[in-house]
């Protein structure tokens, strides 16, 4: 007996089935061996997450789905149930950054070709169908209950209609990393990038729905401004690489303006970056401040922000996206801790020199993995139960970055330990 899917015929003989099984196994083995994985106890976790991200990629187009499931509840019995079977530009470009860290950069060519196709003549959307579909209307399947009786069961995702300013920065950052490693930018991609940087330049002052896709009123989210800065900063670097001097000066000037605006309006009296202009609430997305090199890790505002999130935006040591009573996200009920945010905290703690604290948190997070080494979107901070859609690309890409941060910190410590403090000349 053999399983089949859609129009693909199943194998008819034992020999044919064995051959297909061998071909599948060999494909994955060859793919993973291209990667550069450190000789470290966490090697297996890195490989598992890399394989997960590759497994979430739709081969015909290069699109990467956020998760292969819909409506798995973020809170048992709650309404926070979403359809994640689409490709978010943000998630995909973060995933490419994680794979690049491991020497797996071939997927970037396919995804950038996908972006070039879907954004060749239209503005870049937040998300697309895996075939490049732009229209993803959200509906509720009234006759169905989801996992453990969860309702509603949703098909489609209304976030496709939202304005989320960070999308330009996440894409430009990934393209820059890819182009820098090859010291060139594909000519056919430049018109798409030009349009996206100009969009960020034109709209960075606007309110939006933010990285967490809140369904309340748009606000001036600090992390959205941060990623607009990334779009202009990386855009200027790409323009220099591409020999477009006039854009270098123009975009660097706007990047400096955004930088100054964030430092003036996005920081509270404690020197902590806040969720939105004019508020005092915390947001885990501000852990990206040192990770995207907006400020150096030794800047006191960076340290204050990372420690404030670690101490004040956690439940049982695991990180929340934000406090529900301080953020109008348009929904009722609570949610679990966001695992990507906890892994972001690991990376940010390493950045500010809190390596011991980062390692303790990372080891705890690794202990929550499923028997197959997979993670959902969220964790219950008490029981460790996985919540939300599964497996979640966002979580696995952040896991890779966190582990690499720690491994490199350990290597740096060993290098310092064995380097003479004084060398005669």
Tab-separated table of C-alpha atoms in Angstrom, residues 8-12 14-26:
chain	number	residue	atom	x	y	z
A	8	UNK	CA	0.731	12.216	-8.673
A	9	UNK	CA	0.349	8.455	-9.208
A	10	UNK	CA	1.546	6.223	-6.346
A	11	UNK	CA	4.251	3.613	-6.899
A	12	UNK	CA	2.802	0.343	-8.204
A	14	UNK	CA	7.780	-2.654	-4.184
A	15	UNK	CA	10.814	-1.821	-6.313
A	16	UNK	CA	9.294	1.445	-7.515
A	17	UNK	CA	8.350	2.419	-3.958
A	18	UNK	CA	11.866	1.630	-2.721
A	19	UNK	CA	13.382	3.697	-5.511
A	20	UNK	CA	11.186	6.717	-4.743
A	21	UNK	CA	11.983	6.426	-1.047
A	22	UNK	CA	15.701	6.343	-1.832
A	23	UNK	CA	15.393	9.367	-4.130
A	24	UNK	CA	13.583	11.333	-1.434
A	25	UNK	CA	16.080	10.430	1.259
A	26	UNK	CA	19.002	11.253	-1.016
